[in-house]
PDB file of C-alpha atoms in Angstrom:
ATOM      1  CA  MET A  24      44.933  44.325 138.472  1.00 70.00           C
ATOM      2  CA  THR A  25      47.152  43.678 135.641  1.00 67.00           C
ATOM      3  CA  ARG A  26      44.594  41.584 132.405  1.00 68.00           C
ATOM      4  CA  ASP A  27      47.582  39.051 133.638  1.00 90.00           C
ATOM      5  CA  SER A  28      45.321  38.543 137.172  1.00 95.00           C
ATOM      6  CA  VAL A  29      42.982  37.093 135.594  1.00 96.00           C
ATOM      7  CA  GLU A  30      44.293  34.686 133.877  1.00 96.00           C
ATOM      8  CA  PHE A  31      45.520  33.606 137.219  1.00 98.00           C
ATOM      9  CA  TYR A  32      42.620  33.066 138.863  1.00 98.00           C
ATOM     10  CA  LYS A  33      41.648  30.625 136.032  1.00 98.00           C
ATOM     11  CA  PHE A  34      44.401  29.176 136.289  1.00 98.00           C
ATOM     12  CA  LEU A  35      42.907  28.760 140.048  1.00 98.00           C
ATOM     13  CA  GLY A  36      40.230  27.341 138.600  1.00 98.00           C
ATOM     14  CA  LEU A  37      37.790  30.508 138.885  1.00 97.00           C
ATOM     15  CA  THR A  38      35.490  31.029 135.269  1.00 96.00           C
ATOM     16  CA  GLN A  39      34.850  34.017 134.428  1.00 96.00           C
ATOM     17  CA  ILE A  40      30.515  34.719 134.498  1.00 95.00           C
ATOM     18  CA  GLN A  41      30.746  38.408 134.201  1.00 95.00           C
ATOM     19  CA  GLN A  42      32.895  41.246 132.143  1.00 97.00           C
ATOM     20  CA  LEU A  43      31.706  45.202 132.838  1.00 97.00           C
ATOM     21  CA  ASP A  44      33.770  48.056 130.551  1.00 98.00           C
ATOM     22  CA  PHE A  45      33.660  51.186 130.879  1.00 98.00           C
ATOM     23  CA  PRO A  46      35.904  52.384 128.088  1.00 97.00           C
ATOM     24  CA  GLU A  47      34.484  56.138 128.656  1.00 98.00           C
ATOM     25  CA  ASN A  48      36.261  56.045 132.287  1.00 98.00           C
ATOM     26  CA  LYS A  49      39.208  53.426 131.007  1.00 97.00           C
ATOM     27  CA  PHE A  50      37.845  50.823 133.021  1.00 96.00           C
ATOM     28  CA  SER A  51      36.177  47.559 132.709  1.00 97.00           C
ATOM     29  CA  LEU A  52      35.650  45.558 135.560  1.00 97.00           C
ATOM     30  CA  TYR A  53      36.322  41.476 135.504  1.00 97.00           C
ATOM     31  CA  PHE A  54      33.596  39.100 137.331  1.00 97.00           C
ATOM     32  CA  LEU A  55      34.877  35.501 138.320  1.00 97.00           C
ATOM     33  CA  ALA A  56      33.604  31.951 141.092  1.00 97.00           C
ATOM     34  CA  TYR A  57      34.315  28.758 141.046  1.00 96.00           C
ATOM     35  CA  ASN A  58      30.581  26.867 139.951  1.00 91.00           C
ATOM     36  CA  GLY A  59      30.003  25.023 142.832  1.00 71.00           C
ATOM     37  CA  PRO A  60      27.126  21.928 142.790  1.00 61.00           C
ATOM     38  CA  LYS A  61      24.127  24.655 143.701  1.00 59.00           C
ATOM     39  CA  SER A  62      26.022  28.403 141.235  1.00 58.00           C
ATOM     40  CA  LEU A  63      24.418  27.097 138.619  1.00 54.00           C
ATOM     41  CA  GLN A  64      21.083  25.182 138.884  1.00 51.00           C
ATOM     42  CA  GLY A  65      18.132  26.708 137.595  1.00 50.00           C
ATOM     43  CA  ASP A  66      18.095  30.319 136.383  1.00 58.00           C
ATOM     44  CA  ARG A  67      20.221  31.978 138.662  1.00 67.00           C
ATOM     45  CA  HIS A  68      21.371  35.427 138.559  1.00 77.00           C
ATOM     46  CA  TRP A  69      24.958  34.923 138.766  1.00 76.00           C
ATOM     47  CA  THR A  70      25.422  37.142 141.403  1.00 81.00           C
ATOM     48  CA  ASP A  71      23.531  35.165 143.221  1.00 83.00           C
ATOM     49  CA  ARG A  72      26.195  33.250 144.477  1.00 90.00           C
ATOM     50  CA  ASN A  73      28.056  32.463 147.876  1.00 90.00           C
ATOM     51  CA  ALA A  74      31.592  34.186 146.078  1.00 96.00           C
ATOM     52  CA  VAL A  75      32.203  36.566 143.885  1.00 97.00           C
ATOM     53  CA  LEU A  76      35.821  38.074 143.175  1.00 98.00           C
ATOM     54  CA  GLU A  77      35.742  41.044 141.761  1.00 98.00           C
ATOM     55  CA  LEU A  78      38.690  42.479 139.647  1.00 97.00           C
ATOM     56  CA  THR A  79      39.307  45.455 138.597  1.00 97.00           C
ATOM     57  CA  HIS A  80      41.388  47.160 135.045  1.00 96.00           C
ATOM     58  CA  ASN A  81      42.099  50.826 134.359  1.00 95.00           C
ATOM     59  CA  TYR A  82      43.482  51.210 131.264  1.00 95.00           C
ATOM     60  CA  GLY A  83      47.129  51.868 130.133  1.00 94.00           C
ATOM     61  CA  THR A  84      48.763  50.199 133.207  1.00 93.00           C
ATOM     62  CA  GLU A  85      49.251  46.939 131.588  1.00 91.00           C
ATOM     63  CA  ASN A  86      51.915  48.622 129.773  1.00 92.00           C
ATOM     64  CA  ASP A  87      53.199  51.213 132.734  1.00 93.00           C
ATOM     65  CA  PRO A  88      56.163  49.399 134.687  1.00 91.00           C
ATOM     66  CA  ASN A  89      56.243  51.652 136.993  1.00 91.00           C
ATOM     67  CA  TYR A  90      52.473  50.614 137.618  1.00 92.00           C
ATOM     68  CA  SER A  91      51.719  48.664 141.267  1.00 92.00           C
ATOM     69  CA  VAL A  92      49.033  48.229 143.040  1.00 94.00           C
ATOM     70  CA  ALA A  93      49.229  48.344 147.437  1.00 96.00           C
ATOM     71  CA  ASN A  94      48.760  44.814 148.976  1.00 97.00           C
ATOM     72  CA  GLY A  95      47.694  45.700 151.897  1.00 98.00           C
ATOM     73  CA  ASN A  96      50.301  43.939 153.911  1.00 98.00           C
ATOM     74  CA  THR A  97      53.531  46.193 154.096  1.00 96.00           C
ATOM     75  CA  GLU A  98      53.786  49.319 155.970  1.00 95.00           C
ATOM     76  CA  PRO A  99      52.019  51.969 156.038  1.00 95.00           C
ATOM     77  CA  HIS A 100      49.421  50.658 153.810  1.00 97.00           C
ATOM     78  CA  ARG A 101      48.215  47.539 156.079  1.00 97.00           C
ATOM     79  CA  GLY A 102      44.728  46.490 155.601  1.00 98.00           C
ATOM     80  CA  PHE A 103      43.526  44.331 152.452  1.00 98.00           C
ATOM     81  CA  GLY A 104      45.055  40.922 154.006  1.00 98.00           C
ATOM     82  CA  HIS A 105      43.497  38.183 150.928  1.00 98.00           C
ATOM     83  CA  ILE A 106      42.322  35.853 149.931  1.00 98.00           C
ATOM     84  CA  ALA A 107      41.435  32.220 150.886  1.00 98.00           C
ATOM     85  CA  ILE A 108      41.191  29.232 148.629  1.00 98.00           C
ATOM     86  CA  SER A 109      40.109  25.898 150.048  1.00 98.00           C
ATOM     87  CA  VAL A 110      41.824  23.110 147.778  1.00 98.00           C
ATOM     88  CA  ASP A 111      41.370  19.212 147.740  1.00 97.00           C
ATOM     89  CA  ASN A 112      45.301  18.604 148.236  1.00 98.00           C
ATOM     90  CA  ILE A 113      47.216  21.278 149.513  1.00 98.00           C
ATOM     91  CA  GLU A 114      50.325  19.626 148.133  1.00 97.00           C
ATOM     92  CA  SER A 115      49.588  19.378 144.869  1.00 98.00           C
ATOM     93  CA  ALA A 116      47.519  22.283 144.552  1.00 98.00           C
ATOM     94  CA  CYS A 117      51.188  24.549 145.986  1.00 98.00           C
ATOM     95  CA  LYS A 118      53.005  22.465 143.009  1.00 98.00           C
ATOM     96  CA  ARG A 119      50.283  22.352 140.591  1.00 98.00           C
ATOM     97  CA  ILE A 120      51.184  26.589 141.405  1.00 98.00           C
ATOM     98  CA  GLU A 121      54.742  26.263 141.656  1.00 98.00           C
ATOM     99  CA  ASP A 122      55.405  24.823 138.992  1.00 98.00           C
ATOM    100  CA  ALA A 123      53.720  27.333 136.230  1.00 98.00           C
ATOM    101  CA  GLY A 124      56.216  29.807 137.508  1.00 97.00           C
ATOM    102  CA  TYR A 125      53.885  31.676 140.011  1.00 98.00           C
ATOM    103  CA  PRO A 126      55.746  33.419 143.622  1.00 98.00           C
ATOM    104  CA  PHE A 127      55.431  32.588 146.526  1.00 98.00           C
ATOM    105  CA  GLN A 128      54.841  34.311 150.019  1.00 98.00           C
ATOM    106  CA  LYS A 129      54.512  32.145 151.622  1.00 98.00           C
ATOM    107  CA  LYS A 130      55.027  28.499 151.172  1.00 98.00           C
ATOM    108  CA  LEU A 131      54.122  25.008 153.030  1.00 96.00           C
ATOM    109  CA  THR A 132      57.249  24.824 154.036  1.00 95.00           C
ATOM    110  CA  ASP A 133      58.085  28.082 155.526  1.00 96.00           C
ATOM    111  CA  GLY A 134      57.237  28.399 159.345  1.00 91.00           C
ATOM    112  CA  ARG A 135      55.562  26.889 161.601  1.00 89.00           C
ATOM    113  CA  MET A 136      52.861  26.477 160.171  1.00 91.00           C
ATOM    114  CA  LYS A 137      52.652  23.911 158.132  1.00 91.00           C
ATOM    115  CA  HIS A 138      49.131  23.705 157.315  1.00 94.00           C
ATOM    116  CA  ILE A 139      48.712  27.107 154.684  1.00 97.00           C
ATOM    117  CA  ALA A 140      50.523  28.565 152.236  1.00 98.00           C
ATOM    118  CA  PHE A 141      50.344  31.834 150.296  1.00 98.00           C
ATOM    119  CA  ALA A 142      51.097  32.236 146.837  1.00 98.00           C
ATOM    120  CA  LYS A 143      50.804  35.876 145.041  1.00 98.00           C
ATOM    121  CA  ASP A 144      49.502  37.124 142.043  1.00 97.00           C
ATOM    122  CA  PRO A 145      50.667  38.639 139.085  1.00 96.00           C
ATOM    123  CA  ASP A 146      49.354  42.294 141.093  1.00 96.00           C
ATOM    124  CA  GLY A 147      50.898  41.119 145.052  1.00 97.00           C
ATOM    125  CA  TYR A 148      47.989  40.009 146.163  1.00 98.00           C
ATOM    126  CA  TRP A 149      48.482  37.759 148.271  1.00 98.00           C
ATOM    127  CA  VAL A 150      46.896  34.456 148.183  1.00 98.00           C
ATOM    128  CA  GLU A 151      45.814  31.866 150.812  1.00 98.00           C
ATOM    129  CA  LEU A 152      45.957  28.254 150.181  1.00 98.00           C
ATOM    130  CA  ILE A 153      44.095  25.976 153.305  1.00 98.00           C
ATOM    131  CA  ARG A 154      42.147  22.558 152.655  1.00 97.00           C
ATOM    132  CA  ARG A 155      38.972  21.542 152.483  1.00 96.00           C
ATOM    133  CA  HIS A 156      38.779  18.841 154.143  1.00 95.00           C
ATOM    134  CA  ASN A 157      41.123  18.340 157.530  1.00 94.00           C
ATOM    135  CA  GLU A 158      43.419  15.858 155.543  1.00 94.00           C
ATOM    136  CA  ASP A 159      44.484  16.247 151.674  1.00 95.00           C
ATOM    137  CA  VAL A 160      42.317  14.262 149.137  1.00 95.00           C
ATOM    138  CA  GLY A 161      43.543  11.762 146.713  1.00 94.00           C
ATOM    139  CA  THR A 162      47.011  12.470 145.052  1.00 95.00           C
ATOM    140  CA  THR A 163      46.714  15.272 142.579  1.00 97.00           C
ATOM    141  CA  THR A 164      44.126  18.331 142.849  1.00 98.00           C
ATOM    142  CA  ASP A 165      40.898  19.245 140.270  1.00 98.00           C
ATOM    143  CA  THR A 166      40.188  23.085 140.978  1.00 98.00           C
ATOM    144  CA  ALA A 167      36.692  21.409 139.948  1.00 96.00           C
ATOM    145  CA  ASN A 168      36.801  21.070 143.510  1.00 96.00           C
ATOM    146  CA  TYR A 169      38.031  24.311 144.708  1.00 97.00           C
ATOM    147  CA  ARG A 170      36.643  27.079 147.367  1.00 97.00           C
ATOM    148  CA  LEU A 171      36.388  30.645 147.295  1.00 98.00           C
ATOM    149  CA  ASN A 172      36.280  30.412 150.708  1.00 98.00           C
ATOM    150  CA  HIS A 173      37.099  34.372 152.592  1.00 98.00           C
ATOM    151  CA  SER A 174      38.526  37.541 152.287  1.00 98.00           C
ATOM    152  CA  MET A 175      40.323  39.470 155.360  1.00 98.00           C
ATOM    153  CA  LEU A 176      40.389  42.223 156.397  1.00 98.00           C
ATOM    154  CA  ARG A 177      42.181  43.990 159.669  1.00 98.00           C
ATOM    155  CA  VAL A 178      40.325  45.893 162.409  1.00 98.00           C
ATOM    156  CA  LYS A 179      40.509  48.622 164.257  1.00 98.00           C
ATOM    157  CA  CYS A 180      38.608  46.770 167.428  1.00 98.00           C
ATOM    158  CA  ALA A 181      36.855  43.737 167.336  1.00 98.00           C
ATOM    159  CA  GLU A 182      33.882  44.738 169.628  1.00 98.00           C
ATOM    160  CA  THR A 183      33.196  47.378 166.605  1.00 98.00           C
ATOM    161  CA  SER A 184      33.200  46.346 163.154  1.00 98.00           C
ATOM    162  CA  LEU A 185      32.048  42.671 164.935  1.00 98.00           C
ATOM    163  CA  LYS A 186      28.836  44.853 165.801  1.00 98.00           C
ATOM    164  CA  PHE A 187      28.347  46.867 162.084  1.00 98.00           C
ATOM    165  CA  TYR A 188      28.685  42.673 160.286  1.00 98.00           C
ATOM    166  CA  GLN A 189      26.404  40.632 162.745  1.00 98.00           C
ATOM    167  CA  GLU A 190      23.588  44.186 162.832  1.00 98.00           C
ATOM    168  CA  VAL A 191      24.022  46.464 159.926  1.00 97.00           C
ATOM    169  CA  MET A 192      25.031  43.730 157.259  1.00 97.00           C
ATOM    170  CA  GLY A 193      23.228  40.548 159.174  1.00 97.00           C
ATOM    171  CA  MET A 194      25.988  38.458 159.360  1.00 97.00           C
ATOM    172  CA  THR A 195      26.301  35.379 161.013  1.00 97.00           C
ATOM    173  CA  LEU A 196      30.118  34.525 163.324  1.00 98.00           C
ATOM    174  CA  LEU A 197      30.846  31.077 162.417  1.00 97.00           C
ATOM    175  CA  ARG A 198      34.172  31.136 164.391  1.00 96.00           C
ATOM    176  CA  THR A 199      36.878  32.680 166.085  1.00 97.00           C
ATOM    177  CA  ALA A 200      40.523  31.745 167.164  1.00 96.00           C
ATOM    178  CA  GLU A 201      42.555  33.115 169.672  1.00 96.00           C
ATOM    179  CA  ASN A 202      46.392  33.812 169.439  1.00 95.00           C
ATOM    180  CA  LYS A 203      47.368  35.217 172.152  1.00 95.00           C
ATOM    181  CA  ASP A 204      50.569  34.808 172.642  1.00 94.00           C
ATOM    182  CA  ALA A 205      51.015  36.365 168.730  1.00 94.00           C
ATOM    183  CA  GLY A 206      48.683  39.049 170.665  1.00 97.00           C
ATOM    184  CA  PHE A 207      45.811  38.802 167.541  1.00 98.00           C
ATOM    185  CA  ASN A 208      42.835  36.802 167.663  1.00 98.00           C
ATOM    186  CA  LEU A 209      40.255  36.283 163.534  1.00 98.00           C
ATOM    187  CA  TYR A 210      36.277  36.216 163.252  1.00 98.00           C
ATOM    188  CA  PHE A 211      34.860  34.495 160.487  1.00 98.00           C
ATOM    189  CA  LEU A 212      31.534  35.522 159.630  1.00 98.00           C
ATOM    190  CA  GLY A 213      29.189  34.637 156.516  1.00 97.00           C
ATOM    191  CA  TYR A 214      25.620  34.019 155.465  1.00 96.00           C
ATOM    192  CA  PRO A 215      24.341  29.908 155.928  1.00 93.00           C
ATOM    193  CA  ALA A 216      21.875  30.592 153.396  1.00 89.00           C
ATOM    194  CA  GLY A 217      24.011  28.143 150.590  1.00 86.00           C
ATOM    195  CA  ASN A 218      26.214  27.094 152.632  1.00 92.00           C
ATOM    196  CA  PRO A 219      26.827  23.178 153.867  1.00 90.00           C
ATOM    197  CA  LYS A 220      26.562  23.322 157.931  1.00 90.00           C
ATOM    198  CA  VAL A 221      29.802  23.090 159.942  1.00 92.00           C
ATOM    199  CA  GLN A 222      31.819  20.800 160.615  1.00 90.00           C
ATOM    200  CA  GLU A 223      31.908  20.946 164.859  1.00 88.00           C
ATOM    201  CA  ASP A 224      34.935  18.580 164.900  1.00 88.00           C
ATOM    202  CA  ALA A 225      36.798  18.643 162.013  1.00 91.00           C
ATOM    203  CA  LYS A 226      39.736  21.073 161.579  1.00 92.00           C
ATOM    204  CA  ASN A 227      38.854  24.240 160.344  1.00 94.00           C
ATOM    205  CA  PRO A 228      34.582  23.967 160.627  1.00 94.00           C
ATOM    206  CA  VAL A 229      34.083  26.275 158.199  1.00 96.00           C
ATOM    207  CA  ALA A 230      36.890  24.940 154.981  1.00 96.00           C
ATOM    208  CA  GLU A 231      34.150  23.593 152.667  1.00 94.00           C
ATOM    209  CA  TRP A 232      32.376  27.699 152.137  1.00 96.00           C
ATOM    210  CA  GLU A 233      31.930  30.098 150.896  1.00 97.00           C
ATOM    211  CA  GLY A 234      31.455  33.721 150.904  1.00 97.00           C
ATOM    212  CA  LEU A 235      33.440  33.865 154.456  1.00 98.00           C
ATOM    213  CA  LEU A 236      34.688  37.357 155.799  1.00 98.00           C
ATOM    214  CA  GLU A 237      38.108  37.255 158.412  1.00 98.00           C
ATOM    215  CA  LEU A 238      38.069  39.883 160.261  1.00 98.00           C
ATOM    216  CA  THR A 239      41.825  40.158 162.068  1.00 98.00           C
ATOM    217  CA  TRP A 240      41.860  41.690 165.312  1.00 98.00           C
ATOM    218  CA  ASN A 241      45.274  42.866 166.122  1.00 98.00           C
ATOM    219  CA  TYR A 242      45.075  43.121 170.032  1.00 98.00           C
ATOM    220  CA  GLY A 243      46.024  47.422 170.516  1.00 97.00           C
ATOM    221  CA  THR A 244      45.110  48.784 168.420  1.00 98.00           C
ATOM    222  CA  GLU A 245      41.971  49.460 168.757  1.00 97.00           C
ATOM    223  CA  LYS A 246      43.572  52.251 171.894  1.00 97.00           C
ATOM    224  CA  GLN A 247      45.530  53.450 169.076  1.00 97.00           C
ATOM    225  CA  GLU A 248      44.308  57.928 167.318  1.00 96.00           C
ATOM    226  CA  GLY A 249      42.811  57.556 164.274  1.00 95.00           C
ATOM    227  CA  PRO A 250      42.714  55.282 161.857  1.00 95.00           C
ATOM    228  CA  VAL A 251      44.978  52.244 161.859  1.00 97.00           C
ATOM    229  CA  TYR A 252      44.955  50.578 158.334  1.00 98.00           C
ATOM    230  CA  HIS A 253      44.847  51.228 154.237  1.00 97.00           C
ATOM    231  CA  ASN A 254      41.223  51.110 153.119  1.00 97.00           C
ATOM    232  CA  GLY A 255      43.228  50.659 149.416  1.00 97.00           C
ATOM    233  CA  ASN A 256      41.258  52.664 147.705  1.00 97.00           C
ATOM    234  CA  ALA A 257      43.525  55.455 148.849  1.00 95.00           C
ATOM    235  CA  GLU A 258      47.019  56.532 147.626  1.00 95.00           C
ATOM    236  CA  PRO A 259      48.391  54.333 146.757  1.00 95.00           C
ATOM    237  CA  GLN A 260      45.504  51.673 145.747  1.00 96.00           C
ATOM    238  CA  GLY A 261      44.681  48.547 145.421  1.00 97.00           C
ATOM    239  CA  PHE A 262      41.555  46.871 147.019  1.00 97.00           C
ATOM    240  CA  GLY A 263      38.736  47.851 146.419  1.00 97.00           C
ATOM    241  CA  HIS A 264      35.792  46.907 147.998  1.00 97.00           C
ATOM    242  CA  ILE A 265      33.608  44.097 150.124  1.00 97.00           C
ATOM    243  CA  CYS A 266      29.809  43.095 148.131  1.00 95.00           C
ATOM    244  CA  LYS A 267      26.642  42.611 149.974  1.00 86.00           C
TER     245      LYS A 267
END
């Protein structure tokens, strides 16, 4: 990441809750999160939150005009997809981001899906914007109402990955979205503790949640030989990891 990314995410309402510097190894880690209603209760440690974004800055990259990261969405290095932030008023939120000069991969008016948008951070990573509620709330937007909803990863085999995240990592499968015409399924997993109840009657039953993992399975990838997706840690680097 570039240092501009920290300011971008602060602009989206996240608070920097920790910074770890490793000058001998020439990198720093920045941890950001939303201060939701349960985030600051008591003397909870900063890691005891439903969702935290970790940004890694390697010293000197901000002065390298040729430096770039693999955002996970371009061939042949697809893998990581995006993070998603749920907002109170998506039209106002998008306008605020656009007015600040940040680019979009997909605006609300683009394509068939008029209910989501994808902004791009200063490093080119995609940030999906979704509604927290069935409809927009109010006529303006307040970042105090935003939530870090999920991170999306593409997976080769849905069955194998679901078994890993459920049985090994202890996550709960909360929502499945089948898109047979487009040839892919989405699986949303999370930890119920500290999150609200699933709103079964909502358009997006888990839009109020934080810290979800979205797995995207494209039909047929499970039949391909060898690795299908780039993990972000081999060159060219980009996405690093998720953390339990």
